[in-house]
Amino acid sequence: MKSIVFLLLCTINLNAQTIKSSGTHFVDGIKDKSWSNANGENFTNAKFKSYSGSCYALLEVDETVEVSFHAFSKIKAGRLEFKLIDEKENQYFYCSATKECELLKDVILEKGKKYKLLFTGTNANGNYEVTWKIRKKIKSIKKRTVMIKIEKISK
């Protein structure tokens, strides 16, 4: 019984480590009159006033997975842009809002890569929230060459 419980806990722990998030990381030159944010295992959000500059949440993936992102922002003044980019700055989704933006996007995140959810404000008052959920793990397909030797057996 103990081994079953231990195995179950190991399985849960491995699943939780597939996407590691950290942040919010601020890029130099941030200005704001008010800022509050929260980050968790599968979300990042913030509320702000007079926000100008850029910040990001970092996502690190230890297994290739298909992930569903749900992003929403409500802006009362100014502009907020957000996007998901990888280390080479390839863009997976983008939204620019002066009022509201809602985005639902499925993205394949590759094992060993780091991704940024990047938020850039220009005198923005409002909020954003991005959540993500693993839809499925992507198994790598290994190609194998199999040689079969067929011999005719004579009687």
XYZ file of C-alpha atoms in Angstrom:
155
model
C 0.000 0.000 0.000
C 2.836 2.412 0.862
C 4.460 1.811 -2.532
C 1.198 2.634 -4.344
C 0.836 5.930 -2.467
C 4.518 6.789 -3.089
C 4.163 6.000 -6.809
C 1.043 8.167 -7.021
C 2.813 11.092 -5.317
C 5.790 10.757 -7.683
C 3.470 10.819 -10.692
C 1.674 13.947 -9.457
C 4.997 15.674 -8.736
C 6.414 14.900 -12.197
C 3.298 16.237 -13.906
C 3.453 19.465 -11.912
C 7.053 20.091 -12.989
C 6.367 20.020 -16.749
C 5.980 23.830 -16.887
C 7.864 25.919 -14.363
C 6.841 29.558 -14.189
C 8.686 32.420 -12.548
C 8.192 36.145 -12.551
C 7.191 38.895 -12.717
C 10.546 40.153 -14.048
C 10.739 43.880 -14.793
C 12.748 45.272 -17.687
C 14.655 48.539 -17.020
C 12.716 51.791 -17.196
C 9.379 50.795 -15.615
C 7.067 53.587 -14.510
C 3.785 53.188 -12.658
C 1.651 54.877 -10.006
C 0.219 51.613 -8.738
C 1.101 47.963 -9.381
C 0.017 44.646 -7.897
C 0.519 41.203 -9.338
C 0.361 37.497 -8.561
C 1.940 34.463 -10.185
C 1.307 30.778 -9.716
C 1.877 27.360 -11.203
C -0.511 28.050 -14.103
C -1.251 31.794 -14.136
C 0.078 35.336 -14.019
C -1.946 38.505 -13.459
C -1.528 42.172 -12.609
C -3.471 45.377 -11.910
C -1.836 48.707 -12.652
C -2.173 52.481 -13.100
C -0.027 54.658 -15.373
C 2.094 51.632 -16.297
C 4.777 52.234 -18.928
C 7.510 49.723 -19.653
C 7.855 45.969 -19.992
C 7.744 42.955 -17.712
C 7.549 39.224 -18.258
C 6.787 35.888 -16.682
C 9.249 33.150 -17.608
C 8.002 29.674 -18.550
C 10.436 26.760 -18.664
C 9.398 23.421 -20.116
C 10.986 20.088 -19.213
C 8.754 18.047 -21.526
C 7.224 18.854 -24.934
C 3.544 19.660 -24.362
C 0.544 21.217 -26.048
C -0.691 24.054 -23.848
C -3.961 26.005 -23.935
C -3.486 29.675 -23.089
C -6.330 31.971 -22.077
C -5.325 35.627 -21.932
C -7.552 38.562 -21.030
C -6.856 42.235 -20.498
C -9.141 45.158 -19.717
C -7.641 48.599 -20.269
C -9.289 51.831 -19.078
C -6.615 54.160 -20.461
C -3.425 53.840 -22.473
C -2.336 50.670 -24.266
C -1.187 47.195 -23.229
C 0.475 44.695 -25.532
C 1.195 41.109 -24.591
C 2.763 38.211 -26.411
C 4.348 34.802 -25.952
C 7.874 34.538 -27.348
C 10.707 32.016 -27.156
C 14.444 32.580 -26.636
C 14.889 33.452 -30.319
C 11.946 35.892 -30.079
C 9.685 33.745 -32.265
C 6.140 34.905 -31.517
C 3.351 32.408 -30.701
C 0.549 34.890 -29.982
C 0.113 38.648 -29.701
C -2.556 41.102 -28.606
C -2.624 44.893 -28.421
C -5.439 46.552 -26.497
C -6.734 50.017 -25.672
C -9.999 48.557 -24.306
C -10.212 44.754 -24.072
C -8.439 41.776 -25.494
C -9.322 38.126 -25.018
C -7.254 35.396 -26.577
C -7.534 31.608 -26.576
C -4.589 29.833 -28.174
C -3.160 26.311 -28.188
C 0.628 26.248 -28.493
C 3.213 23.465 -28.517
C 6.000 24.284 -26.068
C 9.195 22.323 -26.655
C 11.244 20.486 -24.055
C 14.260 22.427 -22.794
C 13.154 25.806 -24.161
C 12.340 28.956 -22.227
C 9.398 31.177 -23.108
C 8.391 34.668 -22.013
C 4.920 36.067 -21.544
C 5.915 39.662 -22.265
C 3.691 42.607 -21.254
C 4.394 46.143 -22.501
C 2.357 49.099 -21.287
C 2.114 52.678 -22.506
C 0.480 54.854 -19.796
C -1.861 51.907 -19.206
C -4.526 51.677 -16.523
C -6.155 48.278 -16.192
C -5.326 44.630 -15.669
C -4.347 41.390 -17.339
C -4.554 37.712 -16.572
C -3.057 34.784 -18.439
C -3.762 31.177 -17.490
C -2.431 28.010 -19.070
C -3.306 24.353 -18.944
C -1.504 21.360 -20.405
C -3.738 19.722 -23.000
C -1.447 16.812 -23.752
C 2.118 15.647 -23.635
C 3.758 15.211 -27.017
C 5.781 12.039 -27.379
C 8.830 12.282 -29.567
C 8.771 9.851 -32.431
C 11.984 7.969 -32.929
C 12.615 6.607 -36.378
C 14.102 3.160 -36.550
C 15.318 1.162 -39.457
C 14.542 -2.480 -39.111
C 16.168 -5.006 -41.390
C 14.536 -8.336 -41.790
C 16.487 -11.198 -43.237
C 14.353 -13.699 -45.073
C 15.843 -16.992 -46.014
C 14.245 -19.677 -48.036
C 14.428 -22.972 -46.314
C 14.697 -25.896 -48.726
C 13.377 -29.323 -47.942
